[in-house]
Amino acid sequence: MRAMPCRSCESARGTRTCFPRPAIPSSLFRQLAVAFILLSSITTPIGCTGFMQTEHRAQFYLNDGYLCEAAAQFLADGLRDGGSIVLITSTPRRDSIASHLLTHGFDLTPLGNSGKATVCDARELLAQFMAEGVPDRGRFTTALSSLLDRCAVAGDQPAHVYGDMVEVLCQDGNPSGAIQVEQLWNELAEARRFSVMCGFALASFPTAAHLAHFEEVCRHHTHVLPTERYVNVINDAHQLREIAILQQRAQTLEAELEQRKALERALRQAIADRDASSRLKDEFLAVVSHELRTPLNAILGWTQIATGQETDASTIRRALGIIQRNATAQLHVVNDLLDVSRIVAGQMPMSADSIDLGETIAAAIETVKPAALAKNVQIDFTIEPDSRLVVGDPARLQQVFWNLFANAIKFTPPRGRVDVRLGRDGLYALITVTDTGEGIDAEFLPHVFERFRQADGGPTRKHGGLGLGLAVVRYLVEAHGGSVAAQSAGESRGATFTVRLPAA
């Protein structure tokens, strides 16, 4: 914000430098109106009497650039009155304040050389009188009196001091220490003539929980100045104090509203998640019913045929084969349900044996070979050297690969191909299962290992199964200290499943 002459402030003493008056946003005006109802009283500053000649200012700010501008204005006023200045801050803020002082016609470097300006680091000065988070009165008085004595030598007018020590303490999580430093400033003011400004970020007091600390800060200052949103809105010190407090109340209301909105969003999301979970469970129950009823109907039907009085031997053999296949299908459904139940309960037993992955994978391929032959799907298995041994449960790992191979065959059309490769990647055995099947839609890919999730989840879907196999795969692989991932270029472009297991 650039300073400029203000015609309304012209007087017999000349033209006064002011800042432009920004418009008050209507939303903030409404919030201030609400906050005004909450404001019960404005107390007299602690340690500040009517005979006190020292100004102790609290300047609240939203933007650090504005604080530096206001601090430079405050220090420049002291220099114009013939006094000296003390700047207690950090290097970045010191440079910014020095830059703003130049716009007022004051160069900090020659001022320091002449003794009209004293600059010191806020943390270094704090280290001189802070002990275990508490300021020592004697050491504070000695340190600050030394600075003020230099100013007295340079001029007979009261010094203007800008200090960041209290804000540093607040930022370090020591608000009580900051208040004690403010009290020591007020005690020092009873014996010395000076004016001091301290900056406070309004963001340091965001909620109602910070209200007590905010009000205590205000009570320890003779002048409380609101943030840059209300520069020169009014010049009455008492009303400026009220505006600063109302600003904090408005900020608190904003924070509470945002918190309520966040809670509302979280509640809506929880309801949506609950509804989605309920819908998935309903779909899953429908699928389970279908998967159990279909083979059961076949078993019952062919049992009646096989037990008929006029059934010949060949028909009975055919019936027994169909009954066996459907009973096996039912057993797989029940086993999947039991496995998921054990996983949820954390009761999936596993051994830790040295395993030849080549043999385990080959056994799983033999298990699914009849299904592959029925669809004329070719399975190729490649083994790289030094990639076979891992430690784990052989039965569970065979279950992992059986699920992956059965899944690949199910989604691969007739005359398709499934490539299985066993290799090594550093400390891990690497197993890839690549098919030329239907692929996985990009939207469904992140959910492919979730329980109860299927790309086509309705009971009229094209492929059977409960959609639990890949969830079991992920659990078993991770239980062995490994990982599993799925990749697909999209629908009709096949899929690749990659399993990584710690090598023995």
mmCIF file of C-alpha atoms in Angstrom, residues 129-140 176-178 180-181:
data_model
loop_
_atom_site.group_PDB
_atom_site.id
_atom_site.type_symbol
_atom_site.label_atom_id
_atom_site.label_comp_id
_atom_site.label_asym_id
_atom_site.label_seq_id
_atom_site.Cartn_x
_atom_site.Cartn_y
_atom_site.Cartn_z
ATOM 1 C CA PHE A 129 16.970 -12.065 29.676
ATOM 2 C CA MET A 130 14.861 -15.212 29.125
ATOM 3 C CA ALA A 131 15.443 -18.138 31.495
ATOM 4 C CA GLU A 132 13.491 -21.382 30.954
ATOM 5 C CA GLY A 133 10.740 -19.561 29.080
ATOM 6 C CA VAL A 134 10.331 -16.807 31.687
ATOM 7 C CA PRO A 135 11.753 -13.267 31.368
ATOM 8 C CA ASP A 136 14.046 -12.139 34.178
ATOM 9 C CA ARG A 137 12.973 -8.652 35.316
ATOM 10 C CA GLY A 138 16.458 -7.450 36.221
ATOM 11 C CA ARG A 139 18.121 -8.637 33.045
ATOM 12 C CA PHE A 140 15.251 -7.270 30.920
ATOM 13 C CA SER A 176 2.546 -16.500 28.815
ATOM 14 C CA GLY A 177 6.178 -15.453 28.351
ATOM 15 C CA ALA A 178 5.038 -12.926 25.739
ATOM 16 C CA GLN A 180 5.194 -11.152 30.855
ATOM 17 C CA VAL A 181 7.459 -9.284 28.426
#
